[in-house]
Short mmCIF file of C-alpha atoms in Angstrom, two decimals:
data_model
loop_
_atom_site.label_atom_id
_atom_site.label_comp_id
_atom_site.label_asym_id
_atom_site.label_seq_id
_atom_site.Cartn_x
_atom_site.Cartn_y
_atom_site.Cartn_z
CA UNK A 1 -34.59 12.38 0.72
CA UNK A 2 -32.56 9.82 -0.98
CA UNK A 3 -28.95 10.49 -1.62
CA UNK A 4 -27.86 11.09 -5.33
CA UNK A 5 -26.33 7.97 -6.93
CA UNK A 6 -23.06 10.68 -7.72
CA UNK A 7 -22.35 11.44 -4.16
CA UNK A 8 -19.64 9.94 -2.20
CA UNK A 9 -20.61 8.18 0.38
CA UNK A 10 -18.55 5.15 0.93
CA UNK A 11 -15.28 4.61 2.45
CA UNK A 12 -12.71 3.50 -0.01
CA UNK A 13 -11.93 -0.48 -0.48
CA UNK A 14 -8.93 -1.78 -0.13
CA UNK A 15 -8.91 -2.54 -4.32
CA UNK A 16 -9.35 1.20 -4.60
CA UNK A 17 -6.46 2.00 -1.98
CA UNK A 18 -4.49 -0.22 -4.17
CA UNK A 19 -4.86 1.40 -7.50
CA UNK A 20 -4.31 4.64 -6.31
CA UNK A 21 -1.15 4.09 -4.59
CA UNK A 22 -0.01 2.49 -8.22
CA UNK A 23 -0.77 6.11 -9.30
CA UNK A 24 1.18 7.73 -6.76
CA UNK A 25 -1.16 9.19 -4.56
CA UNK A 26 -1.51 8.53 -1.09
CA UNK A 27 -1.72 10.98 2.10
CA UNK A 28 1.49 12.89 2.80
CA UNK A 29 2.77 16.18 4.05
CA UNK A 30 5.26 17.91 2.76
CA UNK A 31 5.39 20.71 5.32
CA UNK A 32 6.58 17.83 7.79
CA UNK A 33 9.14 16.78 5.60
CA UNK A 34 10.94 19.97 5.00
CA UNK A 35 10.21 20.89 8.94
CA UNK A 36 11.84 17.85 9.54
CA UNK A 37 14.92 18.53 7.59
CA UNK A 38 15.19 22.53 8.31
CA UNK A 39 15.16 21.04 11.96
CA UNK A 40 17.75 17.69 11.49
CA UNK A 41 20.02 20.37 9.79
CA UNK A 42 20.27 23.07 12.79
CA UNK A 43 20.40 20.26 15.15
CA UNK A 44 23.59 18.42 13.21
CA UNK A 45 25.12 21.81 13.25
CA UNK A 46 24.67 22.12 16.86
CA UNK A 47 25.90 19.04 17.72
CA UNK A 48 29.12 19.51 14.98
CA UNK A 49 28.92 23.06 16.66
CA UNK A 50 32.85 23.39 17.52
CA UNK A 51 33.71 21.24 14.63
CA UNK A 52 32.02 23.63 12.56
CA UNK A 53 33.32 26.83 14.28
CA UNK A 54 36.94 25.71 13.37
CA UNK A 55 36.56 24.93 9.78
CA UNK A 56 34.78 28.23 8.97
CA UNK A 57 37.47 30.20 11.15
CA UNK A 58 40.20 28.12 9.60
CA UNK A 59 38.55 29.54 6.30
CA UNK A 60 37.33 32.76 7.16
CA UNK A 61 41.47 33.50 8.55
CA UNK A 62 42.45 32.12 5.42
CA UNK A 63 40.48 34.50 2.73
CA UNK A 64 40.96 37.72 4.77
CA UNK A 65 44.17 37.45 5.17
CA UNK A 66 45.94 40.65 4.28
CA UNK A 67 48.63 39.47 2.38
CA UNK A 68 46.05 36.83 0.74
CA UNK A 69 43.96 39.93 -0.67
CA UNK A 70 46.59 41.96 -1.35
CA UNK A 71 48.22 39.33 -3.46
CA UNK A 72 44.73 38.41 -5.21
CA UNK A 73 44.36 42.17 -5.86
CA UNK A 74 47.29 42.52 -7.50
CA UNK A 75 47.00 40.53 -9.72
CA UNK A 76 42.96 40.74 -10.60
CA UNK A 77 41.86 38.79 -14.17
CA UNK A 78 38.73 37.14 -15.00
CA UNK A 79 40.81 34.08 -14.98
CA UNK A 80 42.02 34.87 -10.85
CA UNK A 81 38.46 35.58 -9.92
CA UNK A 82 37.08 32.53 -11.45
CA UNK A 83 39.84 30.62 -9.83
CA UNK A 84 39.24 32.33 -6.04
CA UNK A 85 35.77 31.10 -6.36
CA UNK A 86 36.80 27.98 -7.18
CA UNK A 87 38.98 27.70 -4.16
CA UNK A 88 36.31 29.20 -2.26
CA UNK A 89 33.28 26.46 -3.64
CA UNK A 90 36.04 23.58 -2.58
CA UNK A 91 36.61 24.83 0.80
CA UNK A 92 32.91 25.26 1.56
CA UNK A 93 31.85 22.25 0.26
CA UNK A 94 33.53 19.50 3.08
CA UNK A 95 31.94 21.80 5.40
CA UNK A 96 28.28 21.71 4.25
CA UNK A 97 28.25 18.63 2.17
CA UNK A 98 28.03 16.18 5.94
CA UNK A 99 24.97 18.75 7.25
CA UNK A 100 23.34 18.53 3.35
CA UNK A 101 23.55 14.34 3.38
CA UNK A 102 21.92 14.31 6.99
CA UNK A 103 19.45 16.82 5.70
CA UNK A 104 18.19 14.79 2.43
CA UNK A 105 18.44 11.42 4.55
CA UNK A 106 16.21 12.72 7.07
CA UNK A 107 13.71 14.33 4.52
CA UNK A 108 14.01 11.05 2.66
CA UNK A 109 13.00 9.26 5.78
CA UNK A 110 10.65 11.04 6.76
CA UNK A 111 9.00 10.87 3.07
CA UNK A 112 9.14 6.91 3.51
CA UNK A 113 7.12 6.78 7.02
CA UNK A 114 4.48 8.58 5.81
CA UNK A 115 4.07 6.68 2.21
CA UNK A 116 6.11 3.46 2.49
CA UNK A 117 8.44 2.63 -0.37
CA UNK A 118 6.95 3.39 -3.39
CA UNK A 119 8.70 3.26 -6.94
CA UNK A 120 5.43 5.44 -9.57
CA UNK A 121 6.12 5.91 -12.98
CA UNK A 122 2.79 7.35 -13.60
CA UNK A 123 4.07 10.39 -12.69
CA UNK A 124 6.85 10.49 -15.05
CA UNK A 125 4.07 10.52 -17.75
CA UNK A 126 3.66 13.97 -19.34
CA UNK A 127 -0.42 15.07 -18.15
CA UNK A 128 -1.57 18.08 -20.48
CA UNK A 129 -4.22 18.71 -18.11
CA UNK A 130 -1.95 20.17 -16.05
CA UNK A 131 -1.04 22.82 -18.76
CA UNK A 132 -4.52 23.29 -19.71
CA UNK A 133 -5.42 26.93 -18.42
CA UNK A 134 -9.09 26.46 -17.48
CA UNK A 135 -8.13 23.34 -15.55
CA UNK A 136 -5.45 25.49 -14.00
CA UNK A 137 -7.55 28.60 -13.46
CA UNK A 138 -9.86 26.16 -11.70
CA UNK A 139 -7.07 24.30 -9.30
CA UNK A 140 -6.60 28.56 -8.26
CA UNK A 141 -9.46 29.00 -6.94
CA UNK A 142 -9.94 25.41 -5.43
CA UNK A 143 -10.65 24.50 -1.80
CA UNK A 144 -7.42 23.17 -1.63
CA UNK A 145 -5.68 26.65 -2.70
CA UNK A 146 -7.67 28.37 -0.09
CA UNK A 147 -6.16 25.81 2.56
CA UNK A 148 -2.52 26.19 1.14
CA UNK A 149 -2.71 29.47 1.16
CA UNK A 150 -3.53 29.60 4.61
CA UNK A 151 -1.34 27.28 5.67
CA UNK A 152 1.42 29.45 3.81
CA UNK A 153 0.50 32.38 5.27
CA UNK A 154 0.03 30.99 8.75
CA UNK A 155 3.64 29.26 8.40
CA UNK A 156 5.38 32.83 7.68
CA UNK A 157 3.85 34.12 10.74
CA UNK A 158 5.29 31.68 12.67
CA UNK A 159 8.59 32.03 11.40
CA UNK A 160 8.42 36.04 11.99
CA UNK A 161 6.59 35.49 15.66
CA UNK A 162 10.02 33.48 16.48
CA UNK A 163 12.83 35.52 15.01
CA UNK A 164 11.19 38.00 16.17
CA UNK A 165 11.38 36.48 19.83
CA UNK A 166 15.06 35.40 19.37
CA UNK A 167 16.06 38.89 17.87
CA UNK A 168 14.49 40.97 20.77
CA UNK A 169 16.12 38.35 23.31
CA UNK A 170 19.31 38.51 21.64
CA UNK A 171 19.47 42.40 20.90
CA UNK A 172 21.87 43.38 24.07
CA UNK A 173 24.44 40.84 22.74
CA UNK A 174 24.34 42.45 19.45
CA UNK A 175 24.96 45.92 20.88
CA UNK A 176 28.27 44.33 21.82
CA UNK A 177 29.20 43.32 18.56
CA UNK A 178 30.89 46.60 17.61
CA UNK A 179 33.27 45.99 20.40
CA UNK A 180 34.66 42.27 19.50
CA UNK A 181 36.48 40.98 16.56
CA UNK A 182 35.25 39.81 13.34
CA UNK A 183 35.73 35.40 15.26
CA UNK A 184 33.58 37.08 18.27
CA UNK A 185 30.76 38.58 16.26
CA UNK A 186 30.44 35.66 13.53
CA UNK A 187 30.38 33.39 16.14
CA UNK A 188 27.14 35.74 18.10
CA UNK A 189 25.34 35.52 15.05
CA UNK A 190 25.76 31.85 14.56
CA UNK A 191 24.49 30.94 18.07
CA UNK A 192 21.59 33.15 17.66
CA UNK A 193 21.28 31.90 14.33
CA UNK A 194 21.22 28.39 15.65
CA UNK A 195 18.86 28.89 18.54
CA UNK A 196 16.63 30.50 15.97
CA UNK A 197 16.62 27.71 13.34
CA UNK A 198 16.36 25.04 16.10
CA UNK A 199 13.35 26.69 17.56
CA UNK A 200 11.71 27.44 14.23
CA UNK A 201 12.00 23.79 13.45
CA UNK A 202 10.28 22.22 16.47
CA UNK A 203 7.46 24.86 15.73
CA UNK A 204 7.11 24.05 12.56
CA UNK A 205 7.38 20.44 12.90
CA UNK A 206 4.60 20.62 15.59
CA UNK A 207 2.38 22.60 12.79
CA UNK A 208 3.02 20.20 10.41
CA UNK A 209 2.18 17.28 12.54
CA UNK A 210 -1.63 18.95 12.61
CA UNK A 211 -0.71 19.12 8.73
CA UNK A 212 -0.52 15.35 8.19
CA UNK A 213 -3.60 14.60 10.28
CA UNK A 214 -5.30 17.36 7.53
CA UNK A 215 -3.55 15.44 4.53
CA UNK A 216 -4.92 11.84 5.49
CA UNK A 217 -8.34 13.59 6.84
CA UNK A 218 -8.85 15.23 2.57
CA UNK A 219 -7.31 12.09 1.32
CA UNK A 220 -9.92 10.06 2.85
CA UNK A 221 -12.51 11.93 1.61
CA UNK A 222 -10.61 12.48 -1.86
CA UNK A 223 -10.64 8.81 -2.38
CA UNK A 224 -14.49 7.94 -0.83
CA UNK A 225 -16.81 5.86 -3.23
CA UNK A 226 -20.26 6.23 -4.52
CA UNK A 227 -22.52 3.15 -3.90
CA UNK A 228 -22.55 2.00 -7.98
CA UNK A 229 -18.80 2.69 -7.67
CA UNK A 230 -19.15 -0.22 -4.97
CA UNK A 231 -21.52 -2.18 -6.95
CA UNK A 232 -19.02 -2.02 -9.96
CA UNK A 233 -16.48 -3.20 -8.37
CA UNK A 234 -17.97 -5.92 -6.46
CA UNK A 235 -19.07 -7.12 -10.28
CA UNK A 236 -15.22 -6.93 -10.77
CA UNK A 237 -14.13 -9.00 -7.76
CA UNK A 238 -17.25 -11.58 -7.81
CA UNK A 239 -17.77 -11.91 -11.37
CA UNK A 240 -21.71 -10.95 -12.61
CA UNK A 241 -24.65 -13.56 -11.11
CA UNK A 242 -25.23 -14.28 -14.81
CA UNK A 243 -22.11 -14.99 -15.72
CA UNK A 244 -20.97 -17.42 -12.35
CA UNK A 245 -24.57 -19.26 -12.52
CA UNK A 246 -23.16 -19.71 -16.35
CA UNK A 247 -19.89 -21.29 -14.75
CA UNK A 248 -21.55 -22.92 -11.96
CA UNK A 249 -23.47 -24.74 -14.63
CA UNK A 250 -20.28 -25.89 -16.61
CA UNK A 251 -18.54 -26.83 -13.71
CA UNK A 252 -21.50 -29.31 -12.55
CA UNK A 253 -21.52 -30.71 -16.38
CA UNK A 254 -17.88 -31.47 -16.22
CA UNK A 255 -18.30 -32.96 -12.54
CA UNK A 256 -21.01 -35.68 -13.65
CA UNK A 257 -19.52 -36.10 -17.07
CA UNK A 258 -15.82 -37.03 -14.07
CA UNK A 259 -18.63 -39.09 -12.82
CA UNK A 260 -20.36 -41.37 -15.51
CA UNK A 261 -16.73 -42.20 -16.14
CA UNK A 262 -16.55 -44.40 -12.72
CA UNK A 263 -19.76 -46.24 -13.10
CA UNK A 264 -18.42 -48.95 -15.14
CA UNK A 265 -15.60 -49.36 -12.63
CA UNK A 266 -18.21 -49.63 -9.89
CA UNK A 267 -19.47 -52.79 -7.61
CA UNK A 268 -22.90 -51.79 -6.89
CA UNK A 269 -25.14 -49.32 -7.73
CA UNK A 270 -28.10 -48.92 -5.08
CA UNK A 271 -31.25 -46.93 -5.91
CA UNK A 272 -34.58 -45.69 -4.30
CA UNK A 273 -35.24 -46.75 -7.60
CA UNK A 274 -36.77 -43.76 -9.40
CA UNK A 275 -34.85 -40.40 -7.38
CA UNK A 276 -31.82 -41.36 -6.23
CA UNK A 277 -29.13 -43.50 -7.27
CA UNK A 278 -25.49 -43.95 -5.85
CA UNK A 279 -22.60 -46.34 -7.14
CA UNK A 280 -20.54 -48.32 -4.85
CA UNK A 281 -17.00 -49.63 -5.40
CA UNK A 282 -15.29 -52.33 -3.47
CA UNK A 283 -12.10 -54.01 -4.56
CA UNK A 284 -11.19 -56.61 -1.16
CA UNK A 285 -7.44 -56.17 -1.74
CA UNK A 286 -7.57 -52.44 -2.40
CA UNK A 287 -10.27 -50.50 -0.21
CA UNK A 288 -10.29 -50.67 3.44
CA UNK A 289 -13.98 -49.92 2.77
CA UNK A 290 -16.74 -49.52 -0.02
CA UNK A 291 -15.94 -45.94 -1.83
CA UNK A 292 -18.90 -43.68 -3.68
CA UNK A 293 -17.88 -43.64 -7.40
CA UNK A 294 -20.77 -41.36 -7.90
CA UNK A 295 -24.26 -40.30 -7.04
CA UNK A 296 -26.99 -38.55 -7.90
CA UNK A 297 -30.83 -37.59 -8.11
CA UNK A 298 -33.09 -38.17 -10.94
CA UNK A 299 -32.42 -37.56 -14.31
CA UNK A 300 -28.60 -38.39 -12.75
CA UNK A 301 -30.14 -41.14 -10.77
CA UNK A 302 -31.20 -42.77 -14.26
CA UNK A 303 -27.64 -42.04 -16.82
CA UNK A 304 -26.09 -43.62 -13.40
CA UNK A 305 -28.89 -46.82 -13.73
CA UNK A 306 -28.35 -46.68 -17.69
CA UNK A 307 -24.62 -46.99 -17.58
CA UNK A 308 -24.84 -49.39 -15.09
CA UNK A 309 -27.05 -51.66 -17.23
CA UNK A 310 -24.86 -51.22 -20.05
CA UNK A 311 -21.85 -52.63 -18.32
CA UNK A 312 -23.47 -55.27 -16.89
CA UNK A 313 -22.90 -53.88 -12.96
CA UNK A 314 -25.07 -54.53 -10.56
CA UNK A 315 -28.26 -52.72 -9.46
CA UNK A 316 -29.80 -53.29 -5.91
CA UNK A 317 -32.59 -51.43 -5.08
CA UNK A 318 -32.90 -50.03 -1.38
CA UNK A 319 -34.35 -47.19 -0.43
CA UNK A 320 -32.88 -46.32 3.07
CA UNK A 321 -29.78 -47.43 2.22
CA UNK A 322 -29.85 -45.41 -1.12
CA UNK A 323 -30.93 -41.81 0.83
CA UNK A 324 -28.75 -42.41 3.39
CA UNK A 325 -25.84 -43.55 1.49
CA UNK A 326 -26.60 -40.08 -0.72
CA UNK A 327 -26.93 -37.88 2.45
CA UNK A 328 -23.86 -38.96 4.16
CA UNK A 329 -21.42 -39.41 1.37
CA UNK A 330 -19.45 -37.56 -1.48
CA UNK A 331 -18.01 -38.73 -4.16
CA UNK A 332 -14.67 -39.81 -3.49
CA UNK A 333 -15.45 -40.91 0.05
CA UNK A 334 -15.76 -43.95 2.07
CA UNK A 335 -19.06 -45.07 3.39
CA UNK A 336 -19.25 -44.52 6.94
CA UNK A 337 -19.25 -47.20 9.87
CA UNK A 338 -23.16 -46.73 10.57
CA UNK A 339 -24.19 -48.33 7.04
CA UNK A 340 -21.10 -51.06 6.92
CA UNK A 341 -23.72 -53.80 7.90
CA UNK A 342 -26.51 -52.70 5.29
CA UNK A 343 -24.02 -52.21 2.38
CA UNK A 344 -22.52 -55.57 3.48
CA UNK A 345 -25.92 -57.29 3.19
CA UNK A 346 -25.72 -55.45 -0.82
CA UNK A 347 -22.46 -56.80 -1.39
CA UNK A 348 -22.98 -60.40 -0.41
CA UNK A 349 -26.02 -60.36 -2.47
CA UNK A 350 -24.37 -59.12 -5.72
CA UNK A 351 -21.60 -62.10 -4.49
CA UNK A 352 -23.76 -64.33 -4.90
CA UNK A 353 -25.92 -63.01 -8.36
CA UNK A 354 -22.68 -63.06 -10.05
CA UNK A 355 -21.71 -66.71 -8.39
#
């Protein structure tokens, strides 16, 4: 049975690649790039580890302090809470604001590999399909819901598969925890907390490497062509038969009309005498050898033979010489080597008419 004109069956041209990358779409995962950056994150903590461990004790020492809190307790206002916070936001923030930079850079990064620099502002434009609720009703219960979903679910079972892991491995050092200080036990959690996040990462980066080969597998097939989609655009690229054998035509008008304008100029013009006619130039101080002015075959032949007559040049008529002359020669070009003797012969006739 013959496929339905509708159905996709082509794989996209590189004109159709092109215009939907001007829309902003093109194959990426996202999942990868937040994988990438929960993962760049734990690791830059890990490797900042003691740097990191000092600022948050120097901190931590700092706000529990006993004469600290008993000085901000005493004197407790809206205005003193507001400004402990505000001591509190600019402490934190040297300390996370290094990890948050390598974060974004990475996720940046990692947004670039995948779709190469790209600057959309189709996107920016406001789409009321989007807000339309049978169009969103329908994206619900899509194919591609049923994947995320999946892929959501599947993602927060491998997240609880891990801690739980970590948590069971780490459970005798947190029965300790009750017998160190409030530096011993903050500094337990972190390291499990780090082991956790670091493992969690390379698990989910390795699921979201399967993720990418999904995204460019649908957006393959998302973009795929019908066969008049292909004929269209073909049209587009070639220009219709009609309208090139239209141009074609032109062009070939405005070529002889170039032409007829060299006859006059012309030495010679040879002919077979009824098809073919071609008209020679030679100027002794100027051409290293007789030049074709223009050519052509019958009703060309005879406006060639017509203008010739009508200023006064020259008309020889030689069969071979004509075809061959026709066959081997543009206009524009010399005569070649082979026929130097028989147009010579031409020449020194016309020499001696015009003598």
């Amino acid at each position: 049975m013959a496929q339905g004109s509708g159905e996709k069956t082509e794989k996209a041209s590189d004109k159709k690649r092109k215009d939907v990358k001007k829309k902003g779409e093109t194959h990426k995962s996202m999942d990868l790039c937040s994988s990438v950056m929960l993962l760049v994150t734990f690791g830059a903590i890990y490797i900042g580890y003691e740097g990191f461990i000092r600022s948050m004790r120097s901190l931590s020492g700092a706000m529990l302090d006993k004469s600290f809190i008993v000085e901000r307790a005493a004197n407790l206002t809206s205005k003193t809470v507001v400004a402990y916070y505000k001591d509190i936001l600019f402490a934190v923030l040297p300390i996370v604001l290094p990890f948050f930079a390598v974060c974004m850079v990475a996720g940046a990064l990692v947004h670039v590999a995948q779709t190469g620099p790209m600057f959309i502002t189709e996107k920016l434009k406001p789409d009321f399909k989007k807000i339309n609720p049978i169009s969103g009703f329908k994206r619900i219960f899509s194919m591609r819901a049923v994947v995320d979903l999946i892929k959501a679910v599947a993602k927060v079972i491998i997240i609880a598969v891990v801690a739980k892991g970590q948590l069971e491995a780490g459970v005798q050092k947190f029965l300790t925890l009750m017998y160190v200080d409030v530096g011993g036990a903050f500094l337990t959690v972190l390291s499990t907390c780090l082991s956790m996040g670091i493992l969690i990462g390379v698990v989910l980066v390795a699921f979201a490497a399967a993720d990418m080969l999904y995204q460019w597998w649908r957006f393959e097939k998302d973009i795929m062509m019908t066969k008049q989609e292909v004929k269209e655009e073909h049209k587009q690229l070639e220009g219709n038969p009609q309208t090139k054998g239209r141009i074609r035509s032109i062009q070939r008008k405005m070529s002889a009309a170039r032409m007829m304008k060299n006859v006059p100029d012309s030495t010679v013009v040879v002919t077979n005498p009824d098809h073919y006619a071609v008209a020679l130039r030679y100027r002794e101080n100027e051409d290293t050898a007789p030049v074709v002015v223009a050519k052509g075959v019958d009703f060309l032949a005879q406006r060639i033979k017509k203008i010739a007559n009508e200023n006064k040049v020259a008309i020889v008529e030689n069969k071979p010489v004509a075809r061959a002359l026709y066959a081997a020669c543009e206009v524009g070009d010399e005569i070649p080597p082979e026929l130097y003797q028989a147009v010579a012969d031409i020449l020194i006739y016309v020499y001696r008419l015009n003598k």
